[in-house]
mmCIF file with all atom_site columns, C-alpha atoms in Angstrom:
data_model
loop_
_atom_site.group_PDB
_atom_site.id
_atom_site.type_symbol
_atom_site.label_atom_id
_atom_site.label_alt_id
_atom_site.label_comp_id
_atom_site.label_asym_id
_atom_site.label_entity_id
_atom_site.label_seq_id
_atom_site.pdbx_PDB_ins_code
_atom_site.Cartn_x
_atom_site.Cartn_y
_atom_site.Cartn_z
_atom_site.occupancy
_atom_site.B_iso_or_equiv
_atom_site.pdbx_formal_charge
_atom_site.auth_seq_id
_atom_site.auth_comp_id
_atom_site.auth_asym_id
_atom_site.auth_atom_id
_atom_site.pdbx_PDB_model_num
ATOM 1   C CA . MET A 1 1   ? -52.717 32.186 -1.277  1.00 45.00 ? 1   MET A CA 1
ATOM 2   C CA . SER A 1 2   ? -49.745 34.146 0.031   1.00 58.00 ? 2   SER A CA 1
ATOM 3   C CA . LYS A 1 3   ? -46.303 33.607 -1.391  1.00 75.00 ? 3   LYS A CA 1
ATOM 4   C CA . ALA A 1 4   ? -43.957 31.528 0.749   1.00 80.00 ? 4   ALA A CA 1
ATOM 5   C CA . THR A 1 5   ? -41.258 33.458 2.539   1.00 87.00 ? 5   THR A CA 1
ATOM 6   C CA . ASN A 1 6   ? -37.575 32.651 2.156   1.00 88.00 ? 6   ASN A CA 1
ATOM 7   C CA . ALA A 1 7   ? -37.615 31.184 5.661   1.00 92.00 ? 7   ALA A CA 1
ATOM 8   C CA . GLN A 1 8   ? -40.539 28.917 4.777   1.00 90.00 ? 8   GLN A CA 1
ATOM 9   C CA . ILE A 1 9   ? -38.844 27.775 1.565   1.00 91.00 ? 9   ILE A CA 1
ATOM 10  C CA . GLN A 1 10  ? -35.653 27.046 3.494   1.00 96.00 ? 10  GLN A CA 1
ATOM 11  C CA . GLN A 1 11  ? -37.520 25.119 6.170   1.00 97.00 ? 11  GLN A CA 1
ATOM 12  C CA . ARG A 1 12  ? -39.298 22.958 3.599   1.00 97.00 ? 12  ARG A CA 1
ATOM 13  C CA . ALA A 1 13  ? -36.062 22.387 1.668   1.00 98.00 ? 13  ALA A CA 1
ATOM 14  C CA . THR A 1 14  ? -34.326 21.261 4.854   1.00 98.00 ? 14  THR A CA 1
ATOM 15  C CA . GLN A 1 15  ? -37.140 18.779 5.501   1.00 98.00 ? 15  GLN A CA 1
ATOM 16  C CA . ILE A 1 16  ? -36.888 17.508 1.928   1.00 98.00 ? 16  ILE A CA 1
ATOM 17  C CA . PHE A 1 17  ? -33.126 17.007 2.112   1.00 98.00 ? 17  PHE A CA 1
ATOM 18  C CA . THR A 1 18  ? -33.431 15.247 5.482   1.00 98.00 ? 18  THR A CA 1
ATOM 19  C CA . ILE A 1 19  ? -36.044 12.807 4.156   1.00 98.00 ? 19  ILE A CA 1
ATOM 20  C CA . LEU A 1 20  ? -33.950 12.111 1.061   1.00 98.00 ? 20  LEU A CA 1
ATOM 21  C CA . ARG A 1 21  ? -30.865 11.508 3.204   1.00 98.00 ? 21  ARG A CA 1
ATOM 22  C CA . ASN A 1 22  ? -32.816 8.962  5.250   1.00 98.00 ? 22  ASN A CA 1
ATOM 23  C CA . LYS A 1 23  ? -34.174 7.250  2.139   1.00 98.00 ? 23  LYS A CA 1
ATOM 24  C CA . TYR A 1 24  ? -30.843 7.212  0.299   1.00 98.00 ? 24  TYR A CA 1
ATOM 25  C CA . PRO A 1 25  ? -28.190 7.273  3.054   1.00 97.00 ? 25  PRO A CA 1
ATOM 26  C CA . LYS A 1 26  ? -25.334 5.916  0.958   1.00 97.00 ? 26  LYS A CA 1
ATOM 27  C CA . VAL A 1 27  ? -25.033 7.329  -2.530  1.00 98.00 ? 27  VAL A CA 1
ATOM 28  C CA . ARG A 1 28  ? -22.371 7.310  -5.216  1.00 97.00 ? 28  ARG A CA 1
ATOM 29  C CA . SER A 1 29  ? -21.917 8.129  -8.858  1.00 97.00 ? 29  SER A CA 1
ATOM 30  C CA . ALA A 1 30  ? -23.733 5.789  -11.217 1.00 96.00 ? 30  ALA A CA 1
ATOM 31  C CA . LEU A 1 31  ? -20.676 5.925  -13.491 1.00 98.00 ? 31  LEU A CA 1
ATOM 32  C CA . ASN A 1 32  ? -18.007 3.306  -12.866 1.00 98.00 ? 32  ASN A CA 1
ATOM 33  C CA . PHE A 1 33  ? -14.516 4.691  -12.288 1.00 98.00 ? 33  PHE A CA 1
ATOM 34  C CA . SER A 1 34  ? -11.389 4.035  -10.243 1.00 98.00 ? 34  SER A CA 1
ATOM 35  C CA . ASN A 1 35  ? -9.571  7.377  -10.594 1.00 98.00 ? 35  ASN A CA 1
ATOM 36  C CA . PRO A 1 36  ? -10.217 11.003 -11.631 1.00 98.00 ? 36  PRO A CA 1
ATOM 37  C CA . LEU A 1 37  ? -9.176  10.411 -15.253 1.00 98.00 ? 37  LEU A CA 1
ATOM 38  C CA . GLU A 1 38  ? -11.663 7.588  -15.682 1.00 98.00 ? 38  GLU A CA 1
ATOM 39  C CA . LEU A 1 39  ? -14.447 9.668  -14.164 1.00 98.00 ? 39  LEU A CA 1
ATOM 40  C CA . LEU A 1 40  ? -13.617 12.630 -16.390 1.00 98.00 ? 40  LEU A CA 1
ATOM 41  C CA . VAL A 1 41  ? -13.759 10.452 -19.503 1.00 98.00 ? 41  VAL A CA 1
ATOM 42  C CA . ALA A 1 42  ? -16.934 8.675  -18.390 1.00 98.00 ? 42  ALA A CA 1
ATOM 43  C CA . THR A 1 43  ? -18.676 11.952 -17.609 1.00 98.00 ? 43  THR A CA 1
ATOM 44  C CA . ILE A 1 44  ? -17.824 13.422 -21.013 1.00 98.00 ? 44  ILE A CA 1
ATOM 45  C CA . LEU A 1 45  ? -19.150 10.242 -22.646 1.00 98.00 ? 45  LEU A CA 1
ATOM 46  C CA . SER A 1 46  ? -22.353 10.383 -20.583 1.00 97.00 ? 46  SER A CA 1
ATOM 47  C CA . ALA A 1 47  ? -23.753 13.433 -22.375 1.00 95.00 ? 47  ALA A CA 1
ATOM 48  C CA . GLN A 1 48  ? -27.090 12.633 -24.058 1.00 95.00 ? 48  GLN A CA 1
ATOM 49  C CA . THR A 1 49  ? -26.985 8.948  -23.116 1.00 96.00 ? 49  THR A CA 1
ATOM 50  C CA . THR A 1 50  ? -27.476 6.663  -20.136 1.00 95.00 ? 50  THR A CA 1
ATOM 51  C CA . ASP A 1 51  ? -24.954 5.941  -17.404 1.00 96.00 ? 51  ASP A CA 1
ATOM 52  C CA . LYS A 1 52  ? -25.596 2.236  -17.976 1.00 97.00 ? 52  LYS A CA 1
ATOM 53  C CA . GLY A 1 53  ? -24.619 2.573  -21.619 1.00 98.00 ? 53  GLY A CA 1
ATOM 54  C CA . VAL A 1 54  ? -21.451 4.462  -20.691 1.00 98.00 ? 54  VAL A CA 1
ATOM 55  C CA . ASN A 1 55  ? -20.476 1.800  -18.160 1.00 98.00 ? 55  ASN A CA 1
ATOM 56  C CA . GLU A 1 56  ? -20.849 -0.868 -20.836 1.00 98.00 ? 56  GLU A CA 1
ATOM 57  C CA . VAL A 1 57  ? -18.451 1.030  -23.098 1.00 98.00 ? 57  VAL A CA 1
ATOM 58  C CA . THR A 1 58  ? -15.906 1.971  -20.422 1.00 98.00 ? 58  THR A CA 1
ATOM 59  C CA . ALA A 1 59  ? -15.701 -1.604 -19.131 1.00 98.00 ? 59  ALA A CA 1
ATOM 60  C CA . SER A 1 60  ? -13.402 -2.380 -22.068 1.00 98.00 ? 60  SER A CA 1
ATOM 61  C CA . LEU A 1 61  ? -12.237 1.167  -22.803 1.00 98.00 ? 61  LEU A CA 1
ATOM 62  C CA . PHE A 1 62  ? -10.559 1.594  -19.408 1.00 98.00 ? 62  PHE A CA 1
ATOM 63  C CA . LYS A 1 63  ? -8.641  -1.651 -19.873 1.00 98.00 ? 63  LYS A CA 1
ATOM 64  C CA . LYS A 1 64  ? -7.043  -0.234 -23.000 1.00 98.00 ? 64  LYS A CA 1
ATOM 65  C CA . TYR A 1 65  ? -6.676  3.431  -22.017 1.00 98.00 ? 65  TYR A CA 1
ATOM 66  C CA . LYS A 1 66  ? -5.156  3.655  -18.553 1.00 98.00 ? 66  LYS A CA 1
ATOM 67  C CA . THR A 1 67  ? -3.161  6.878  -18.662 1.00 98.00 ? 67  THR A CA 1
ATOM 68  C CA . VAL A 1 68  ? -3.368  10.342 -20.179 1.00 98.00 ? 68  VAL A CA 1
ATOM 69  C CA . ASP A 1 69  ? -0.624  9.312  -22.609 1.00 98.00 ? 69  ASP A CA 1
ATOM 70  C CA . ASP A 1 70  ? -2.775  6.417  -23.823 1.00 98.00 ? 70  ASP A CA 1
ATOM 71  C CA . TYR A 1 71  ? -5.489  8.874  -24.840 1.00 98.00 ? 71  TYR A CA 1
ATOM 72  C CA . VAL A 1 72  ? -3.036  11.390 -26.298 1.00 98.00 ? 72  VAL A CA 1
ATOM 73  C CA . SER A 1 73  ? -1.583  8.734  -28.580 1.00 98.00 ? 73  SER A CA 1
ATOM 74  C CA . ALA A 1 74  ? -4.967  7.282  -29.545 1.00 98.00 ? 74  ALA A CA 1
ATOM 75  C CA . ALA A 1 75  ? -6.019  7.260  -33.189 1.00 98.00 ? 75  ALA A CA 1
ATOM 76  C CA . PRO A 1 76  ? -9.188  9.403  -33.365 1.00 98.00 ? 76  PRO A CA 1
ATOM 77  C CA . ALA A 1 77  ? -10.892 7.164  -35.945 1.00 98.00 ? 77  ALA A CA 1
ATOM 78  C CA . GLU A 1 78  ? -10.324 4.091  -33.796 1.00 98.00 ? 78  GLU A CA 1
ATOM 79  C CA . PHE A 1 79  ? -11.435 5.854  -30.635 1.00 98.00 ? 79  PHE A CA 1
ATOM 80  C CA . GLU A 1 80  ? -14.626 6.960  -32.381 1.00 98.00 ? 80  GLU A CA 1
ATOM 81  C CA . LYS A 1 81  ? -15.477 3.321  -33.116 1.00 98.00 ? 81  LYS A CA 1
ATOM 82  C CA . GLU A 1 82  ? -14.798 2.321  -29.512 1.00 98.00 ? 82  GLU A CA 1
ATOM 83  C CA . ILE A 1 83  ? -17.162 4.921  -28.037 1.00 98.00 ? 83  ILE A CA 1
ATOM 84  C CA . ARG A 1 84  ? -19.714 4.935  -30.868 1.00 98.00 ? 84  ARG A CA 1
ATOM 85  C CA . PRO A 1 85  ? -22.501 3.326  -28.755 1.00 98.00 ? 85  PRO A CA 1
ATOM 86  C CA . THR A 1 86  ? -22.558 6.427  -26.504 1.00 98.00 ? 86  THR A CA 1
ATOM 87  C CA . GLY A 1 87  ? -23.675 8.638  -29.398 1.00 97.00 ? 87  GLY A CA 1
ATOM 88  C CA . PHE A 1 88  ? -22.220 11.926 -30.637 1.00 98.00 ? 88  PHE A CA 1
ATOM 89  C CA . TYR A 1 89  ? -18.982 9.975  -30.847 1.00 98.00 ? 89  TYR A CA 1
ATOM 90  C CA . ARG A 1 90  ? -17.109 12.450 -33.059 1.00 98.00 ? 90  ARG A CA 1
ATOM 91  C CA . ASN A 1 91  ? -17.644 15.377 -30.704 1.00 98.00 ? 91  ASN A CA 1
ATOM 92  C CA . LYS A 1 92  ? -16.925 13.195 -27.686 1.00 98.00 ? 92  LYS A CA 1
ATOM 93  C CA . THR A 1 93  ? -13.715 11.933 -29.259 1.00 98.00 ? 93  THR A CA 1
ATOM 94  C CA . ARG A 1 94  ? -12.540 15.501 -29.818 1.00 98.00 ? 94  ARG A CA 1
ATOM 95  C CA . SER A 1 95  ? -13.431 16.392 -26.238 1.00 98.00 ? 95  SER A CA 1
ATOM 96  C CA . VAL A 1 96  ? -11.807 13.384 -24.556 1.00 98.00 ? 96  VAL A CA 1
ATOM 97  C CA . LEU A 1 97  ? -8.619  13.399 -26.605 1.00 98.00 ? 97  LEU A CA 1
ATOM 98  C CA . GLY A 1 98  ? -8.401  17.195 -26.511 1.00 98.00 ? 98  GLY A CA 1
ATOM 99  C CA . ALA A 1 99  ? -8.886  17.270 -22.736 1.00 98.00 ? 99  ALA A CA 1
ATOM 100 C CA . CYS A 1 100 ? -6.173  14.671 -22.224 1.00 98.00 ? 100 CYS A CA 1
ATOM 101 C CA . LYS A 1 101 ? -3.786  16.562 -24.485 1.00 98.00 ? 101 LYS A CA 1
ATOM 102 C CA . LYS A 1 102 ? -4.290  19.719 -22.443 1.00 98.00 ? 102 LYS A CA 1
ATOM 103 C CA . ILE A 1 103 ? -3.964  17.783 -19.165 1.00 98.00 ? 103 ILE A CA 1
ATOM 104 C CA . LYS A 1 104 ? -0.599  16.496 -20.337 1.00 98.00 ? 104 LYS A CA 1
ATOM 105 C CA . GLN A 1 105 ? 0.617   19.846 -21.650 1.00 98.00 ? 105 GLN A CA 1
ATOM 106 C CA . ASP A 1 106 ? -0.666  22.168 -18.940 1.00 98.00 ? 106 ASP A CA 1
ATOM 107 C CA . PHE A 1 107 ? -1.204  20.069 -15.814 1.00 98.00 ? 107 PHE A CA 1
ATOM 108 C CA . GLY A 1 108 ? 1.629   17.566 -15.780 1.00 98.00 ? 108 GLY A CA 1
ATOM 109 C CA . GLY A 1 109 ? -0.596  14.664 -16.736 1.00 98.00 ? 109 GLY A CA 1
ATOM 110 C CA . ALA A 1 110 ? -2.855  14.968 -13.669 1.00 98.00 ? 110 ALA A CA 1
ATOM 111 C CA . VAL A 1 111 ? -6.552  15.790 -13.861 1.00 98.00 ? 111 VAL A CA 1
ATOM 112 C CA . PRO A 1 112 ? -7.001  19.245 -12.271 1.00 98.00 ? 112 PRO A CA 1
ATOM 113 C CA . ASP A 1 113 ? -8.729  19.349 -8.901  1.00 98.00 ? 113 ASP A CA 1
ATOM 114 C CA . ASN A 1 114 ? -10.193 22.838 -9.120  1.00 98.00 ? 114 ASN A CA 1
ATOM 115 C CA . MET A 1 115 ? -13.083 24.380 -11.036 1.00 98.00 ? 115 MET A CA 1
ATOM 116 C CA . ASN A 1 116 ? -11.203 26.955 -13.120 1.00 98.00 ? 116 ASN A CA 1
ATOM 117 C CA . ASP A 1 117 ? -8.654  24.493 -14.467 1.00 98.00 ? 117 ASP A CA 1
ATOM 118 C CA . LEU A 1 118 ? -11.262 21.848 -15.205 1.00 98.00 ? 118 LEU A CA 1
ATOM 119 C CA . LEU A 1 119 ? -13.348 24.369 -17.132 1.00 98.00 ? 119 LEU A CA 1
ATOM 120 C CA . SER A 1 120 ? -10.319 25.105 -19.312 1.00 98.00 ? 120 SER A CA 1
ATOM 121 C CA . LEU A 1 121 ? -10.427 21.554 -20.698 1.00 98.00 ? 121 LEU A CA 1
ATOM 122 C CA . PRO A 1 122 ? -12.152 20.865 -24.034 1.00 97.00 ? 122 PRO A CA 1
ATOM 123 C CA . GLY A 1 123 ? -15.598 19.358 -23.543 1.00 95.00 ? 123 GLY A CA 1
ATOM 124 C CA . VAL A 1 124 ? -15.806 20.266 -19.862 1.00 98.00 ? 124 VAL A CA 1
ATOM 125 C CA . ALA A 1 125 ? -18.560 22.574 -18.646 1.00 97.00 ? 125 ALA A CA 1
ATOM 126 C CA . ARG A 1 126 ? -19.666 23.176 -15.077 1.00 97.00 ? 126 ARG A CA 1
ATOM 127 C CA . LYS A 1 127 ? -21.813 20.035 -14.891 1.00 96.00 ? 127 LYS A CA 1
ATOM 128 C CA . THR A 1 128 ? -18.880 17.768 -15.745 1.00 98.00 ? 128 THR A CA 1
ATOM 129 C CA . ALA A 1 129 ? -16.549 19.691 -13.451 1.00 98.00 ? 129 ALA A CA 1
ATOM 130 C CA . ASN A 1 130 ? -18.998 19.310 -10.558 1.00 98.00 ? 130 ASN A CA 1
ATOM 131 C CA . VAL A 1 131 ? -19.160 15.556 -11.125 1.00 98.00 ? 131 VAL A CA 1
ATOM 132 C CA . VAL A 1 132 ? -15.379 15.170 -11.145 1.00 98.00 ? 132 VAL A CA 1
ATOM 133 C CA . LEU A 1 133 ? -14.731 17.474 -8.197  1.00 98.00 ? 133 LEU A CA 1
ATOM 134 C CA . GLY A 1 134 ? -17.458 16.010 -6.024  1.00 98.00 ? 134 GLY A CA 1
ATOM 135 C CA . ASN A 1 135 ? -16.969 12.330 -6.766  1.00 98.00 ? 135 ASN A CA 1
ATOM 136 C CA . ALA A 1 136 ? -13.264 11.987 -7.535  1.00 98.00 ? 136 ALA A CA 1
ATOM 137 C CA . PHE A 1 137 ? -11.838 14.648 -5.230  1.00 98.00 ? 137 PHE A CA 1
ATOM 138 C CA . GLY A 1 138 ? -14.510 15.001 -2.540  1.00 98.00 ? 138 GLY A CA 1
ATOM 139 C CA . LYS A 1 139 ? -14.832 18.732 -3.213  1.00 98.00 ? 139 LYS A CA 1
ATOM 140 C CA . ASN A 1 140 ? -18.287 20.303 -3.063  1.00 98.00 ? 140 ASN A CA 1
ATOM 141 C CA . GLU A 1 141 ? -17.961 23.192 -5.483  1.00 97.00 ? 141 GLU A CA 1
ATOM 142 C CA . GLY A 1 142 ? -21.481 22.968 -6.838  1.00 97.00 ? 142 GLY A CA 1
ATOM 143 C CA . ILE A 1 143 ? -24.533 20.781 -7.445  1.00 98.00 ? 143 ILE A CA 1
ATOM 144 C CA . THR A 1 144 ? -24.674 18.693 -10.595 1.00 97.00 ? 144 THR A CA 1
ATOM 145 C CA . VAL A 1 145 ? -27.874 19.482 -12.471 1.00 97.00 ? 145 VAL A CA 1
ATOM 146 C CA . ASP A 1 146 ? -29.039 16.910 -14.991 1.00 96.00 ? 146 ASP A CA 1
ATOM 147 C CA . ARG A 1 147 ? -32.499 16.315 -16.442 1.00 95.00 ? 147 ARG A CA 1
ATOM 148 C CA . HIS A 1 148 ? -33.677 14.490 -13.315 1.00 97.00 ? 148 HIS A CA 1
ATOM 149 C CA . VAL A 1 149 ? -32.543 17.285 -11.001 1.00 98.00 ? 149 VAL A CA 1
ATOM 150 C CA . LEU A 1 150 ? -34.206 19.852 -13.269 1.00 98.00 ? 150 LEU A CA 1
ATOM 151 C CA . ARG A 1 151 ? -37.498 17.972 -13.205 1.00 98.00 ? 151 ARG A CA 1
ATOM 152 C CA . VAL A 1 152 ? -37.545 17.049 -9.517  1.00 98.00 ? 152 VAL A CA 1
ATOM 153 C CA . GLY A 1 153 ? -36.335 20.469 -8.387  1.00 98.00 ? 153 GLY A CA 1
ATOM 154 C CA . ALA A 1 154 ? -39.136 22.154 -10.312 1.00 97.00 ? 154 ALA A CA 1
ATOM 155 C CA . ARG A 1 155 ? -41.849 19.767 -9.094  1.00 97.00 ? 155 ARG A CA 1
ATOM 156 C CA . LEU A 1 156 ? -40.718 20.264 -5.502  1.00 97.00 ? 156 LEU A CA 1
ATOM 157 C CA . ALA A 1 157 ? -40.750 24.046 -6.057  1.00 95.00 ? 157 ALA A CA 1
ATOM 158 C CA . LEU A 1 158 ? -37.139 24.307 -4.952  1.00 96.00 ? 158 LEU A CA 1
ATOM 159 C CA . THR A 1 159 ? -36.594 26.473 -8.031  1.00 96.00 ? 159 THR A CA 1
ATOM 160 C CA . THR A 1 160 ? -38.734 28.367 -10.513 1.00 94.00 ? 160 THR A CA 1
ATOM 161 C CA . SER A 1 161 ? -36.188 28.229 -13.329 1.00 96.00 ? 161 SER A CA 1
ATOM 162 C CA . ASP A 1 162 ? -35.544 25.699 -16.072 1.00 95.00 ? 162 ASP A CA 1
ATOM 163 C CA . LYS A 1 163 ? -31.995 26.928 -16.671 1.00 97.00 ? 163 LYS A CA 1
ATOM 164 C CA . PRO A 1 164 ? -29.393 24.566 -15.157 1.00 97.00 ? 164 PRO A CA 1
ATOM 165 C CA . ASN A 1 165 ? -27.092 27.343 -13.942 1.00 97.00 ? 165 ASN A CA 1
ATOM 166 C CA . ILE A 1 166 ? -29.905 29.100 -12.100 1.00 98.00 ? 166 ILE A CA 1
ATOM 167 C CA . VAL A 1 167 ? -31.324 25.840 -10.737 1.00 98.00 ? 167 VAL A CA 1
ATOM 168 C CA . GLU A 1 168 ? -27.879 25.005 -9.400  1.00 98.00 ? 168 GLU A CA 1
ATOM 169 C CA . GLN A 1 169 ? -27.606 28.351 -7.620  1.00 98.00 ? 169 GLN A CA 1
ATOM 170 C CA . ASP A 1 170 ? -31.103 27.963 -6.156  1.00 97.00 ? 170 ASP A CA 1
ATOM 171 C CA . LEU A 1 171 ? -30.319 24.499 -4.784  1.00 98.00 ? 171 LEU A CA 1
ATOM 172 C CA . MET A 1 172 ? -26.930 25.574 -3.463  1.00 98.00 ? 172 MET A CA 1
ATOM 173 C CA . SER A 1 173 ? -28.576 28.392 -1.527  1.00 97.00 ? 173 SER A CA 1
ATOM 174 C CA . LEU A 1 174 ? -30.920 25.912 0.171   1.00 98.00 ? 174 LEU A CA 1
ATOM 175 C CA . ALA A 1 175 ? -28.541 23.048 0.919   1.00 97.00 ? 175 ALA A CA 1
ATOM 176 C CA . PRO A 1 176 ? -25.531 22.733 3.226   1.00 97.00 ? 176 PRO A CA 1
ATOM 177 C CA . ARG A 1 177 ? -22.321 22.782 1.213   1.00 98.00 ? 177 ARG A CA 1
ATOM 178 C CA . GLU A 1 178 ? -21.062 19.483 2.576   1.00 98.00 ? 178 GLU A CA 1
ATOM 179 C CA . GLU A 1 179 ? -24.155 17.823 1.093   1.00 98.00 ? 179 GLU A CA 1
ATOM 180 C CA . TRP A 1 180 ? -24.069 19.325 -2.393  1.00 98.00 ? 180 TRP A CA 1
ATOM 181 C CA . THR A 1 181 ? -22.668 16.272 -4.181  1.00 98.00 ? 181 THR A CA 1
ATOM 182 C CA . ASN A 1 182 ? -24.894 13.820 -2.322  1.00 98.00 ? 182 ASN A CA 1
ATOM 183 C CA . ILE A 1 183 ? -28.015 15.936 -2.797  1.00 97.00 ? 183 ILE A CA 1
ATOM 184 C CA . SER A 1 184 ? -27.550 15.699 -6.551  1.00 98.00 ? 184 SER A CA 1
ATOM 185 C CA . HIS A 1 185 ? -27.252 11.905 -6.324  1.00 98.00 ? 185 HIS A CA 1
ATOM 186 C CA . ARG A 1 186 ? -30.385 11.698 -4.179  1.00 98.00 ? 186 ARG A CA 1
ATOM 187 C CA . LEU A 1 187 ? -32.470 13.904 -6.456  1.00 98.00 ? 187 LEU A CA 1
ATOM 188 C CA . VAL A 1 188 ? -31.326 11.797 -9.425  1.00 97.00 ? 188 VAL A CA 1
ATOM 189 C CA . LEU A 1 189 ? -32.311 8.563  -7.667  1.00 98.00 ? 189 LEU A CA 1
ATOM 190 C CA . LEU A 1 190 ? -35.709 9.987  -6.793  1.00 98.00 ? 190 LEU A CA 1
ATOM 191 C CA . GLY A 1 191 ? -36.160 11.132 -10.387 1.00 98.00 ? 191 GLY A CA 1
ATOM 192 C CA . ARG A 1 192 ? -35.181 7.788  -11.846 1.00 96.00 ? 192 ARG A CA 1
ATOM 193 C CA . ASN A 1 193 ? -37.112 5.564  -9.468  1.00 97.00 ? 193 ASN A CA 1
ATOM 194 C CA . ILE A 1 194 ? -40.136 7.544  -8.294  1.00 98.00 ? 194 ILE A CA 1
ATOM 195 C CA . CYS A 1 195 ? -40.517 11.067 -9.696  1.00 98.00 ? 195 CYS A CA 1
ATOM 196 C CA . THR A 1 196 ? -40.332 9.876  -13.291 1.00 98.00 ? 196 THR A CA 1
ATOM 197 C CA . ALA A 1 197 ? -41.037 12.144 -16.240 1.00 96.00 ? 197 ALA A CA 1
ATOM 198 C CA . ARG A 1 198 ? -44.250 10.608 -17.533 1.00 95.00 ? 198 ARG A CA 1
ATOM 199 C CA . LYS A 1 199 ? -45.875 8.765  -14.633 1.00 95.00 ? 199 LYS A CA 1
ATOM 200 C CA . PRO A 1 200 ? -44.470 9.853  -11.270 1.00 97.00 ? 200 PRO A CA 1
ATOM 201 C CA . LYS A 1 201 ? -45.251 7.413  -8.460  1.00 98.00 ? 201 LYS A CA 1
ATOM 202 C CA . CYS A 1 202 ? -46.542 10.027 -6.056  1.00 98.00 ? 202 CYS A CA 1
ATOM 203 C CA . ALA A 1 203 ? -48.179 7.470  -3.767  1.00 98.00 ? 203 ALA A CA 1
ATOM 204 C CA . GLU A 1 204 ? -44.761 5.889  -3.165  1.00 97.00 ? 204 GLU A CA 1
ATOM 205 C CA . CYS A 1 205 ? -42.865 9.162  -2.758  1.00 98.00 ? 205 CYS A CA 1
ATOM 206 C CA . PRO A 1 206 ? -41.624 10.011 0.751   1.00 98.00 ? 206 PRO A CA 1
ATOM 207 C CA . LEU A 1 207 ? -41.912 13.689 -0.175  1.00 98.00 ? 207 LEU A CA 1
ATOM 208 C CA . ASN A 1 208 ? -45.540 13.754 -1.307  1.00 96.00 ? 208 ASN A CA 1
ATOM 209 C CA . GLU A 1 209 ? -46.722 15.727 1.729   1.00 97.00 ? 209 GLU A CA 1
ATOM 210 C CA . LEU A 1 210 ? -44.119 18.407 1.004   1.00 97.00 ? 210 LEU A CA 1
ATOM 211 C CA . CYS A 1 211 ? -44.487 18.440 -2.765  1.00 97.00 ? 211 CYS A CA 1
ATOM 212 C CA . PRO A 1 212 ? -46.871 20.959 -4.358  1.00 95.00 ? 212 PRO A CA 1
ATOM 213 C CA . SER A 1 213 ? -46.954 18.819 -7.513  1.00 96.00 ? 213 SER A CA 1
ATOM 214 C CA . ALA A 1 214 ? -47.915 15.559 -5.766  1.00 96.00 ? 214 ALA A CA 1
ATOM 215 C CA . PHE A 1 215 ? -50.775 13.725 -7.506  1.00 94.00 ? 215 PHE A CA 1
ATOM 216 C CA . LYS A 1 216 ? -51.120 16.626 -9.978  1.00 91.00 ? 216 LYS A CA 1
ATOM 217 C CA . VAL A 1 217 ? -48.610 15.654 -12.686 1.00 80.00 ? 217 VAL A CA 1
#
């Protein structure tokens, strides 16, 4: 069997993204937030846990901590107890409080709206920056790659890598920039609801005719 050409891969990717857009026309972050600061905090807390669990914690957390100054003046030990259900609470406390301290000192108390400045914050890597930029500021600087995107992207043969940074670049090269944020949401929804890790529901998947892994996983 001959290897697919770049044009063939692009054509199939375009079909995939079109079908996903039709299936999930309106998408949004699964994390609850009302401003960039809340999304930044929620995204840091979401590492190695579920968005549902984070939303349960932030429901009360965001009532207490409303500004950067609130986080800067927080007692670390108390904050650890408040976010403990999200796991890795000591590291997350250092990241959240450290990020807010730097935001106050270096950015006038406003969450930065560009990649370089966001990456300068403690606890913020490209994945978190993509989430904040795409969902809080409407800026498509990249594609957020989580475990669902890794799995679905590989099964659909949109990438041959298991490294998030390479997967992101592969997806970005195949998708229109204005869709980058939404494509991540759609791949996540497909991964959560249909293309699950253990028992993918291939018979229900709108992409099964385009997926080389359909009925084989």
